[in-house]
Amino acid sequence: MPNARPSHLTRRGLLAAGGALGIGAALAACGKSDTKGGSGKAAEKSGPWSFTDDRDTKVRLKTTPRNIVAFTGTAAALYDYGVEVKGVFGPTKGKDGKPDVQAGDLDINKVEIIGNVYGEFNIERYAALSPELLITNMWAKDDPWYVPPQSKDKIMKLAPSVLLWAAGTTMQKALQRHAELAESLGGDVKGKQAAAAKARFEKAAARMRAAAKAKPDIKVLIGSASQDLFYVSVPKMSADTLYFQELGVKFVEPKANAQGFFEELSWENVGKYGADIIIMDNRSSALQPAALTSKPTWTKLPAVKAGQVLPRVTEPIYSYDKCAPILEDLARAIETAKKVA
């Protein structure tokens, strides 16, 4: 984080902004799969509904909710199990009108977009949907992801909420919790397509473990870029990279700032850490590698020169269908990587 920053621009805001390009914008202003995991609409369920979320809050409703509004990535995960939502908030539609990377297989033209960027949440549109349930992630305890802090109290009073961890957990646990939520809402988590996606994920996890074991000297750096700064993330702070560590992947361990999520480097110091593979934040708020060719210090990095740079799905869609390709891609990169650092 820049030293000079508004006191209210918290870790939450920086993460939502993308940990990169979005940080500059915020300061100035204050893994898609090749197959569909869904199996049609969720089954209609009658009778009382309840679910205990990752706050240990048990939400009880008289009937299974149908008017659901969710963070885009969470909605995409539910969709893969056949659970559809009425509205979404978070990165959904790009400037070109195409789905954001975080929208997965959602038909973005069939959902009400309550907010498309961080800090945007149209309360009037939300209320008009007569929401029965709001679902989003947590990167910090009791902090609903992409719900603007300044209007959080008002928003959270309009409907019960379910929050699931995206940090302080592993990808495997996050997948299990999203599947449990989907099943409670009538989603198909045990059918043929769901079973095939889970089997593919487990096979990919075994492949990554084997790749990491075969090449223990390969070190991976988790990066995110803005025009002025390069961010190196701490692997244990995100569900995906913490799980990859458990599978044996070796990561660069940066000296994190006080917030604990990443270290900021000037472009002059971008080579501070040696890495054989660089995985780069793929969110629309971050600069992508193609936009960094004008930065000499970037092009001189050994991993860049060796062509060992690949996208990182920084905010995974927590369905097995979407997470399996993430593991496959990194496993393949490790298998083929040369030691260059």
Coordinates of C-alpha atoms in Angstrom, one line a residue:
M1 CA 0.0 0.0 0.0
P2 CA 1.3 3.5 -0.7
N3 CA 2.4 5.3 2.4
A4 CA 0.3 8.3 1.8
R5 CA -3.3 7.1 1.5
P6 CA -6.7 8.1 2.9
S7 CA -7.2 6.5 6.3
H8 CA -10.5 4.9 5.2
L9 CA -8.9 3.0 2.2
T10 CA -8.6 -0.3 4.0
R11 CA -7.2 -3.7 3.0
R12 CA -10.7 -4.5 1.8
G13 CA -10.8 -1.6 -0.6
L14 CA -7.4 -2.3 -2.0
L15 CA -8.2 -6.0 -2.6
A16 CA -11.5 -5.1 -4.3
A17 CA -9.7 -2.6 -6.4
G18 CA -7.5 -5.4 -7.7
G19 CA -4.3 -4.9 -5.7
A20 CA -3.0 -3.2 -8.7
L21 CA -4.4 -0.8 -11.3
G22 CA -7.5 -0.4 -9.3
I23 CA -5.5 0.8 -6.3
G24 CA -4.4 3.9 -8.2
A25 CA -8.0 4.5 -9.3
A26 CA -9.2 4.1 -5.7
L27 CA -6.6 6.5 -4.4
A28 CA -7.3 9.0 -7.0
A29 CA -11.0 8.8 -6.4
C30 CA -10.9 9.1 -2.5
G31 CA -10.8 -19.9 -14.5
K32 CA -13.1 -20.2 -17.2
S33 CA -13.7 -23.8 -18.0
D34 CA -14.3 -25.3 -21.4
T35 CA -17.4 -27.1 -20.1
K36 CA -20.5 -26.1 -18.3
G37 CA -20.9 -27.5 -14.8
G38 CA -24.5 -26.6 -14.4
S39 CA -27.3 -29.1 -14.9
G40 CA -30.3 -26.9 -15.4
K41 CA -32.3 -25.0 -12.8
A42 CA -32.2 -25.9 -9.2
A43 CA -34.8 -28.3 -7.9
E44 CA -37.8 -26.8 -6.2
K45 CA -37.6 -27.4 -2.5
S46 CA -40.5 -26.8 -0.1
G47 CA -40.5 -26.3 3.6
P48 CA -38.1 -24.4 5.9
W49 CA -34.6 -23.5 4.8
S50 CA -31.5 -23.0 7.0
F51 CA -27.8 -22.6 6.4
T52 CA -24.9 -21.9 8.8
D53 CA -22.4 -19.6 7.1
D54 CA -18.7 -19.0 7.8
R55 CA -19.6 -16.4 10.5
D56 CA -21.2 -19.3 12.3
T57 CA -24.5 -17.4 11.7
K58 CA -27.4 -19.7 11.1
V59 CA -29.9 -18.2 8.6
R60 CA -33.4 -19.5 8.8
L61 CA -36.2 -18.9 6.3
K62 CA -39.7 -20.3 6.0
T63 CA -39.0 -21.5 2.4
T64 CA -36.0 -22.0 0.2
P65 CA -35.1 -18.5 -1.1
R66 CA -35.5 -17.8 -4.8
N67 CA -35.0 -14.1 -4.9
I68 CA -31.2 -14.3 -4.4
V69 CA -28.7 -11.5 -4.9
A70 CA -25.0 -12.4 -4.8
F71 CA -21.5 -11.3 -5.5
T72 CA -20.7 -12.1 -9.2
G73 CA -18.1 -14.8 -8.5
T74 CA -20.3 -16.5 -5.9
A75 CA -23.3 -16.3 -8.3
A76 CA -21.2 -18.0 -11.0
A77 CA -20.3 -20.8 -8.6
L78 CA -23.9 -21.4 -7.7
Y79 CA -24.9 -21.3 -11.4
D80 CA -22.5 -24.2 -12.1
Y81 CA -24.7 -26.3 -9.7
G82 CA -28.0 -25.1 -11.3
V83 CA -28.8 -22.3 -8.8
E84 CA -29.7 -19.1 -10.5
V85 CA -29.8 -15.6 -8.8
K86 CA -31.9 -12.5 -9.6
G87 CA -29.2 -10.0 -9.2
V88 CA -25.4 -9.6 -8.9
F89 CA -22.9 -7.1 -7.7
G90 CA -19.2 -7.0 -8.5
P91 CA -17.3 -7.2 -11.8
T92 CA -19.8 -8.5 -14.2
K93 CA -19.7 -6.7 -17.6
G94 CA -16.7 -5.2 -19.3
K95 CA -16.6 -1.9 -21.2
D96 CA -17.1 -4.0 -24.4
G97 CA -20.3 -5.5 -23.0
K98 CA -18.8 -8.9 -22.7
P99 CA -18.8 -10.9 -19.4
D100 CA -16.0 -10.1 -16.9
V101 CA -13.7 -13.0 -16.1
Q102 CA -15.4 -13.3 -12.7
A103 CA -18.8 -13.9 -14.3
G104 CA -18.0 -17.5 -15.4
D105 CA -20.9 -19.0 -17.4
L106 CA -23.5 -16.5 -16.0
D107 CA -25.8 -15.1 -18.7
I108 CA -25.1 -11.5 -17.6
N109 CA -28.1 -10.2 -19.7
K110 CA -30.5 -12.2 -17.5
V111 CA -29.4 -10.9 -14.1
E112 CA -30.0 -7.4 -12.6
I113 CA -26.5 -5.8 -12.2
I114 CA -26.7 -4.0 -8.8
G115 CA -23.2 -2.7 -9.1
N116 CA -20.4 -3.4 -11.6
V117 CA -17.3 -2.0 -9.8
Y118 CA -16.1 -1.6 -6.3
G119 CA -18.1 0.9 -4.3
E120 CA -21.1 0.7 -6.6
F121 CA -24.3 -0.9 -5.2
N122 CA -27.7 0.4 -6.3
I123 CA -29.8 0.0 -3.2
E124 CA -33.0 1.0 -5.0
R125 CA -32.5 -1.8 -7.6
Y126 CA -31.6 -4.2 -4.9
A127 CA -34.8 -3.4 -2.9
A128 CA -36.9 -3.7 -6.0
L129 CA -35.9 -7.3 -6.4
S130 CA -37.5 -8.1 -3.0
P131 CA -34.4 -10.0 -2.0
E132 CA -34.8 -13.0 0.2
L133 CA -31.1 -13.7 0.6
L134 CA -27.8 -11.9 -0.1
I135 CA -24.7 -14.0 -0.6
T136 CA -21.1 -12.9 -0.8
N137 CA -17.5 -13.8 0.3
M138 CA -15.4 -12.7 3.2
W139 CA -11.7 -11.6 3.0
A140 CA -11.9 -10.3 6.6
K141 CA -14.1 -11.5 9.4
D142 CA -17.8 -10.3 9.2
D143 CA -16.9 -8.1 6.2
P144 CA -19.3 -8.7 3.2
W145 CA -17.2 -8.6 0.0
Y146 CA -18.1 -5.8 -2.4
V147 CA -20.8 -4.4 -0.2
P148 CA -19.8 -0.7 0.2
P149 CA -18.8 0.1 3.8
Q150 CA -20.6 3.4 3.7
S151 CA -24.0 1.8 2.9
K152 CA -23.4 -1.6 4.4
D153 CA -25.7 -1.3 7.4
K154 CA -28.6 -0.2 5.2
I155 CA -28.0 -2.9 2.6
M156 CA -27.6 -5.7 5.2
K157 CA -31.0 -4.8 6.8
L158 CA -32.9 -5.5 3.7
A159 CA -32.4 -9.3 3.6
P160 CA -30.7 -12.1 5.5
S161 CA -27.1 -12.8 4.4
V162 CA -24.7 -15.7 3.9
L163 CA -21.0 -15.0 3.9
L164 CA -18.3 -17.6 2.9
W165 CA -14.6 -17.3 3.4
A166 CA -12.3 -16.5 0.5
A167 CA -9.3 -16.1 2.8
G168 CA -8.2 -17.9 5.9
T169 CA -9.3 -21.1 4.3
T170 CA -8.1 -23.3 1.4
M171 CA -9.5 -23.8 -2.1
Q172 CA -10.6 -27.3 -1.1
K173 CA -12.6 -26.1 1.9
A174 CA -14.1 -23.1 0.0
L175 CA -15.2 -25.5 -2.7
Q176 CA -16.9 -27.8 -0.2
R177 CA -18.7 -24.8 1.5
H178 CA -20.0 -23.5 -1.8
A179 CA -21.2 -26.9 -2.8
E180 CA -23.0 -27.2 0.6
L181 CA -24.7 -23.9 0.0
A182 CA -25.7 -24.8 -3.5
E183 CA -27.2 -28.1 -2.4
S184 CA -29.2 -26.4 0.3
L185 CA -30.7 -24.2 -2.4
G186 CA -31.7 -27.1 -4.5
G187 CA -28.5 -27.3 -6.6
D188 CA -27.3 -30.5 -8.2
V189 CA -24.0 -31.4 -6.5
K190 CA -24.1 -35.1 -6.9
G191 CA -25.2 -35.6 -10.5
K192 CA -23.2 -36.8 -13.4
Q193 CA -21.8 -33.4 -14.4
A194 CA -21.0 -32.4 -10.8
A195 CA -19.3 -35.7 -10.2
A196 CA -17.2 -35.4 -13.3
A197 CA -16.1 -31.9 -12.4
K198 CA -15.1 -33.0 -8.9
A199 CA -13.2 -36.0 -10.3
R200 CA -11.4 -33.7 -12.7
F201 CA -10.4 -31.4 -9.8
E202 CA -9.1 -34.3 -7.7
K203 CA -7.0 -35.5 -10.7
A204 CA -5.7 -32.1 -11.3
A205 CA -4.7 -31.8 -7.6
A206 CA -2.8 -35.1 -7.8
R207 CA -1.1 -33.8 -10.9
M208 CA 0.0 -30.6 -9.2
R209 CA 1.3 -32.5 -6.2
A210 CA 3.3 -34.8 -8.5
A211 CA 4.7 -31.8 -10.5
A212 CA 5.7 -30.0 -7.4
K213 CA 7.4 -33.1 -6.0
A214 CA 9.3 -33.7 -9.3
K215 CA 10.5 -30.1 -9.5
P216 CA 11.0 -28.9 -5.9
D217 CA 13.4 -26.1 -6.9
I218 CA 10.8 -24.3 -9.1
K219 CA 9.7 -21.2 -7.3
V220 CA 6.5 -19.3 -8.2
L221 CA 5.8 -15.6 -7.6
I222 CA 2.2 -14.3 -7.3
G223 CA 2.1 -10.9 -9.0
S224 CA -0.3 -8.0 -9.7
A225 CA 0.6 -4.9 -11.7
S226 CA -0.4 -1.3 -11.8
Q227 CA 1.2 1.6 -13.7
D228 CA 3.3 2.6 -10.8
L229 CA 3.7 -0.5 -8.6
F230 CA 4.1 -4.2 -8.7
Y231 CA 2.5 -6.2 -5.9
V232 CA 3.9 -9.6 -4.7
S233 CA 1.2 -11.5 -2.8
V234 CA 1.7 -13.6 0.4
P235 CA 0.6 -17.2 -0.6
K236 CA -1.0 -18.2 2.7
M237 CA -3.4 -15.3 2.6
S238 CA -5.6 -16.6 -0.3
A239 CA -7.6 -19.8 -0.4
D240 CA -6.1 -20.9 -3.8
T241 CA -2.4 -20.3 -3.2
L242 CA -2.6 -21.7 0.4
Y243 CA -4.0 -24.9 -1.1
F244 CA -1.3 -25.0 -3.7
Q245 CA 1.3 -24.7 -0.9
E246 CA -0.3 -27.7 0.8
L247 CA 0.1 -29.6 -2.5
G248 CA 3.8 -28.8 -2.4
V249 CA 4.2 -25.7 -4.7
K250 CA 7.1 -23.4 -3.6
F251 CA 6.2 -19.7 -3.6
V252 CA 8.1 -16.5 -3.2
E253 CA 7.4 -15.2 0.4
P254 CA 7.5 -11.4 0.2
K255 CA 7.8 -9.1 3.2
A256 CA 4.2 -8.1 3.6
N257 CA 3.0 -4.7 4.6
A258 CA 1.0 -4.1 7.7
Q259 CA -2.2 -5.3 6.1
G260 CA -0.5 -8.7 5.5
F261 CA -1.7 -9.5 2.0
F262 CA 1.2 -8.3 -0.3
E263 CA 4.4 -6.2 -0.6
E264 CA 4.5 -3.2 -2.9
L265 CA 7.5 -2.8 -5.1
S266 CA 8.5 0.1 -7.4
W267 CA 9.2 -1.0 -10.9
E268 CA 12.9 -0.3 -10.3
N269 CA 12.8 -3.0 -7.7
V270 CA 10.6 -5.5 -9.4
G271 CA 13.5 -8.0 -9.6
K272 CA 13.8 -8.1 -5.8
Y273 CA 12.7 -11.8 -5.7
G274 CA 13.9 -14.6 -7.9
A275 CA 11.2 -16.6 -9.5
D276 CA 11.0 -19.3 -12.1
I277 CA 7.3 -18.8 -12.8
I278 CA 5.2 -15.7 -12.4
I279 CA 1.4 -16.0 -12.1
M280 CA -0.3 -12.6 -12.8
D281 CA -3.6 -11.3 -11.5
N282 CA -6.1 -11.8 -14.3
R283 CA -8.8 -9.4 -13.0
S284 CA -9.8 -6.5 -15.3
S285 CA -8.6 -4.1 -12.6
A286 CA -5.0 -5.2 -13.0
L287 CA -2.5 -4.5 -15.8
Q288 CA -1.9 -7.6 -17.9
P289 CA 1.5 -8.8 -19.1
A290 CA 0.9 -7.5 -22.6
A291 CA 0.6 -4.0 -21.2
L292 CA 4.0 -4.2 -19.4
T293 CA 6.3 -4.6 -22.4
S294 CA 7.3 -0.9 -22.1
K295 CA 8.8 -1.5 -18.7
P296 CA 12.4 -2.6 -19.1
T297 CA 12.7 -4.1 -15.6
W298 CA 9.7 -6.4 -16.3
T299 CA 11.0 -7.6 -19.6
K300 CA 14.4 -8.4 -18.0
L301 CA 12.9 -10.7 -15.4
P302 CA 14.2 -14.3 -16.0
A303 CA 10.7 -15.8 -15.9
V304 CA 9.4 -13.2 -18.4
K305 CA 12.4 -13.8 -20.8
A306 CA 11.8 -17.6 -20.5
G307 CA 8.1 -17.2 -21.3
Q308 CA 7.1 -18.7 -17.9
V309 CA 4.3 -16.2 -17.1
L310 CA 0.7 -17.3 -16.8
P311 CA -2.6 -15.8 -15.6
R312 CA -3.7 -16.2 -12.0
V313 CA -7.4 -16.5 -11.3
T314 CA -7.1 -14.2 -8.3
E315 CA -10.7 -14.6 -7.2
P316 CA -11.7 -18.2 -8.2
I317 CA -15.2 -19.2 -8.9
Y318 CA -15.6 -21.9 -6.3
S319 CA -17.1 -24.7 -8.3
Y320 CA -15.1 -27.8 -9.1
D321 CA -15.8 -27.1 -12.8
K322 CA -14.0 -23.7 -12.7
C323 CA -11.2 -24.6 -10.3
A324 CA -10.0 -27.8 -12.0
P325 CA -8.5 -25.9 -15.0
I326 CA -6.7 -23.6 -12.6
L327 CA -4.8 -26.5 -11.1
E328 CA -4.2 -28.1 -14.5
D329 CA -2.7 -24.9 -15.9
L330 CA -0.3 -24.4 -12.9
A331 CA 0.7 -28.1 -12.8
R332 CA 1.5 -27.9 -16.6
A333 CA 3.5 -24.8 -16.1
I334 CA 5.6 -26.4 -13.3
E335 CA 6.0 -29.6 -15.3
T336 CA 7.5 -27.7 -18.3
A337 CA 9.3 -24.9 -16.4
K338 CA 13.0 -24.4 -16.6
K339 CA 15.0 -23.3 -13.6
V340 CA 15.8 -19.7 -14.5
A341 CA 15.9 -17.7 -11.2

